[in-house]
XYZ file of C-alpha atoms in Angstrom:
279
model
C 0.000 0.000 0.000
C 1.408 3.399 -0.994
C 1.734 5.927 1.819
C -0.180 9.190 1.195
C 1.991 11.977 -0.151
C 2.874 14.749 2.264
C 1.029 17.920 1.180
C 3.320 20.731 0.060
C 2.851 24.314 -1.104
C 5.316 26.630 -2.798
C 6.123 30.264 -3.511
C 6.280 31.093 -7.233
C 8.433 34.074 -8.208
C 11.179 35.310 -10.575
C 13.753 35.830 -9.413
C 12.945 33.825 -6.278
C 14.246 36.422 -3.873
C 14.652 35.708 -0.162
C 11.135 35.419 1.225
C 9.828 35.116 4.779
C 6.968 32.858 3.633
C 8.850 29.554 4.247
C 9.725 30.720 7.757
C 6.058 31.542 8.483
C 4.550 28.365 7.037
C 7.174 26.022 8.501
C 6.484 27.555 11.920
C 2.761 26.802 11.576
C 3.361 23.287 10.246
C 5.616 22.583 13.226
C 3.416 24.132 15.922
C 0.223 22.506 14.578
C 1.929 19.129 14.189
C 1.146 18.869 10.465
C 3.275 16.782 8.111
C 3.725 19.168 5.212
C 6.163 21.237 3.219
C 6.681 24.700 1.739
C 9.402 25.531 -0.785
C 10.448 28.395 -3.080
C 10.173 27.779 -6.831
C 11.992 30.130 -9.221
C 9.739 30.230 -12.297
C 10.661 32.494 -15.264
C 7.717 34.199 -17.013
C 7.930 31.963 -20.081
C 7.452 28.871 -17.880
C 4.621 30.253 -15.713
C 1.721 28.734 -17.664
C 3.206 25.255 -17.736
C 4.202 25.377 -14.061
C 0.844 26.638 -12.794
C -1.314 24.320 -14.921
C 0.743 21.334 -13.738
C 0.818 22.435 -10.090
C -0.812 19.297 -8.691
C 1.237 17.034 -10.993
C 4.324 18.604 -9.444
C 3.064 17.512 -6.041
C 1.740 20.850 -4.787
C -1.634 21.490 -3.134
C -1.313 25.229 -3.774
C 1.029 28.180 -3.995
C 1.797 31.730 -3.056
C 2.523 34.004 -6.014
C 4.867 36.979 -5.945
C 6.475 39.419 -8.405
C 6.185 39.361 -11.393
C 3.473 36.684 -11.647
C 0.547 38.103 -9.606
C -1.305 39.355 -12.688
C -0.347 36.437 -14.931
C -1.937 33.767 -12.732
C -5.365 35.459 -12.932
C -5.879 34.255 -16.499
C -4.646 30.762 -15.609
C -7.042 30.240 -12.693
C -10.572 30.867 -11.414
C -10.209 34.136 -9.441
C -12.595 35.104 -6.639
C -14.112 38.585 -6.198
C -11.087 39.875 -4.286
C -8.504 38.782 -6.847
C -10.674 40.149 -9.660
C -11.177 43.543 -7.991
C -7.505 43.907 -7.043
C -6.382 42.709 -10.480
C -3.820 40.368 -8.964
C -3.688 37.037 -7.135
C -1.163 35.981 -4.517
C -2.647 32.603 -3.494
C -3.556 29.513 -5.529
C -5.313 26.355 -4.388
C -7.071 23.396 -5.990
C -10.771 22.886 -5.280
C -12.817 20.105 -6.908
C -10.067 19.666 -9.476
C -10.081 23.359 -10.432
C -7.255 25.841 -9.900
C -8.653 28.778 -7.879
C -7.041 32.077 -6.888
C -7.526 34.866 -4.380
C -5.723 37.916 -3.031
C -5.057 37.571 0.697
C -3.513 41.053 0.952
C -7.103 42.206 1.574
C -7.652 40.080 4.681
C -4.011 40.518 5.694
C -4.492 44.277 5.854
C -7.901 44.092 7.561
C -6.881 41.295 9.962
C -3.815 43.251 11.036
C -5.905 46.391 11.668
C -8.416 44.384 13.718
C -5.587 42.932 15.825
C -3.571 46.150 16.209
C -6.290 48.811 16.487
C -9.695 47.337 17.422
C -12.516 49.739 16.540
C -10.595 51.311 13.640
C -13.616 50.812 11.378
C -15.550 53.503 13.244
C -13.625 55.925 11.009
C -15.881 57.674 8.502
C -13.011 58.989 6.374
C -9.746 57.348 5.386
C -6.747 58.639 3.454
C -4.825 56.078 1.401
C -1.444 57.045 -0.061
C -0.536 55.351 -3.360
C -2.506 53.779 -6.207
C -0.697 50.527 -7.001
C -1.684 46.911 -6.386
C -1.416 47.226 -2.601
C -3.683 50.279 -2.650
C -6.280 48.265 -4.590
C -6.266 45.587 -1.888
C -6.526 48.210 0.865
C -9.396 50.093 -0.805
C -11.278 46.846 -1.459
C -10.936 45.890 2.214
C -12.031 49.330 3.451
C -15.088 49.276 1.209
C -15.956 45.762 2.430
C -15.880 47.075 6.008
C -18.124 50.001 5.151
C -15.762 52.982 5.318
C -17.913 55.742 3.816
C -15.321 58.058 2.281
C -11.887 57.034 1.052
C -9.474 59.665 -0.275
C -6.840 58.232 -2.608
C -3.713 60.364 -3.029
C -1.079 59.590 -5.630
C 1.746 61.542 -7.251
C 0.141 60.732 -10.611
C -3.498 61.754 -10.173
C -4.573 59.794 -13.280
C -3.670 56.470 -11.626
C -5.666 57.391 -8.535
C -8.610 58.480 -10.694
C -8.619 55.145 -12.559
C -8.707 53.217 -9.294
C -11.389 55.508 -7.815
C -13.596 54.965 -10.862
C -13.282 51.208 -10.446
C -14.365 51.283 -6.796
C -17.255 53.720 -7.129
C -18.514 56.948 -5.531
C -17.129 56.271 -2.041
C -13.537 56.558 -3.339
C -12.172 59.970 -4.339
C -8.911 60.648 -6.168
C -7.023 63.643 -4.742
C -3.755 65.352 -5.609
C -0.656 64.750 -3.492
C -0.624 68.485 -2.696
C -4.050 68.260 -1.034
C -2.960 65.695 1.602
C -2.522 68.337 4.326
C -6.116 69.543 3.831
C -7.510 66.022 4.281
C -5.354 64.848 7.220
C -7.413 66.622 9.953
C -10.516 64.637 8.855
C -8.793 61.281 8.314
C -9.386 58.902 11.216
C -7.398 56.304 9.261
C -4.168 57.030 7.358
C -2.633 54.236 5.259
C 0.681 54.307 3.391
C 0.783 51.790 0.525
C 3.789 53.407 -1.232
C 7.448 52.392 -0.866
C 8.279 55.827 0.562
C 9.953 55.427 3.958
C 11.348 51.999 3.080
C 15.097 51.394 3.466
C 16.800 52.789 0.372
C 13.754 54.823 -0.704
C 12.997 58.544 -0.294
C 11.246 59.560 2.938
C 7.472 59.938 3.174
C 6.838 63.601 3.893
C 3.512 63.574 5.745
C 2.781 65.610 8.865
C 1.199 63.134 11.305
C 0.609 66.021 13.746
C -2.334 67.028 11.540
C -4.403 63.831 11.991
C -7.008 63.605 14.805
C -5.893 62.360 18.233
C -8.001 59.197 17.841
C -6.715 58.382 14.337
C -5.122 55.062 13.367
C -1.981 55.049 11.197
C -1.018 52.017 9.081
C 2.101 51.477 6.972
C 2.531 48.519 4.616
C 6.332 48.925 4.616
C 8.048 46.449 6.994
C 11.716 47.262 6.372
C 12.332 49.072 8.674
C 9.885 47.540 11.146
C 9.086 50.971 12.574
C 8.962 53.419 9.673
C 9.341 57.179 10.253
C 5.563 57.476 9.677
C 4.789 54.951 12.425
C 7.403 56.499 14.726
C 5.677 59.889 14.385
C 2.294 58.325 15.112
C 3.554 56.387 18.127
C 5.202 59.516 19.526
C 1.718 61.068 19.538
C 0.241 58.004 21.237
C -1.794 56.959 18.189
C -2.721 53.349 17.445
C -0.634 51.907 14.602
C -0.582 48.849 12.354
C 2.712 47.866 10.731
C 3.694 46.080 7.537
C 5.028 42.988 9.302
C 1.622 42.412 10.908
C 0.006 42.527 7.470
C 2.626 40.105 6.080
C 1.819 37.595 8.837
C -1.968 37.948 8.618
C -2.037 37.636 4.806
C -0.414 34.195 5.121
C -3.216 32.737 7.281
C -5.800 31.919 4.619
C -3.388 30.252 2.221
C -2.184 27.909 4.950
C -5.788 27.067 5.859
C -6.692 26.355 2.225
C -3.683 24.072 1.711
C -3.371 22.247 5.022
C -6.918 22.340 6.432
C -6.178 24.107 9.730
C -6.487 27.820 10.491
C -3.222 29.033 12.070
C -2.783 31.867 14.556
C -0.525 34.902 14.286
C 1.307 34.695 17.620
C 3.864 36.856 19.423
C 6.339 33.973 19.035
C 5.904 33.903 15.238
C 6.270 37.666 15.028
C 9.479 37.540 17.099
C 10.850 34.817 14.812
C 10.254 36.860 11.648
C 11.451 40.086 13.309
C 14.747 38.379 14.184
C 15.127 37.221 10.566
C 14.431 40.726 9.248
C 16.894 42.265 11.686
C 19.783 39.978 10.711
C 19.266 40.324 6.929
């Protein structure tokens, strides 16, 4: 009698840069006592179709997808509403013989806010900085939670306007120069740009202008405490960092592949923090 194969998932990217995903998923496999695996697969764009369509034949129950393949896998799979709205998928799984896809950045962002700043969704107005793929996931999540007015600021107003049109009348494209006018009304401020990341220009936003009960979120996690979050914390504001989002976005994929819903624990966070600090 043949022993059942150990379920395994992978991360598909090109190049397959150093990722924290194996560290996260191996921690959950170990702590939940699950026999399983998670590996990185370097897949060049010309091989993406073949690799994805033969995922199960390669022994995988699913995959995470990173740059530059997040858009490409949409056409090769059955995307859910989140992946379709965001225009990118970062998680693949097989259901009833069909390859399905989703974007867990949405629940990663929302789950991290719920854990870090309970009650954040009482905010009537939010200001989101940036208009890329991460901003799409953030706006989708905010609309799902019923935030009534979302201001979307981007250096290139046309990109913000395109995204605002897609998400409807609750989302308003604004110029970068108008940020200071909106800050005093924004009970939630979210940075989805790379500004403030190591090696990138600083994010020039005056956190002193937001209300005292505002929540500030930054998707950047290198450094762990960005200048934006440091300003907010100095004022005693609730904050949600990029590492928290990274951990929370991994939860659903693990559950889809291995059948158990893992927890984002202080021990896991410390493990990934230590890895970030040494790299």
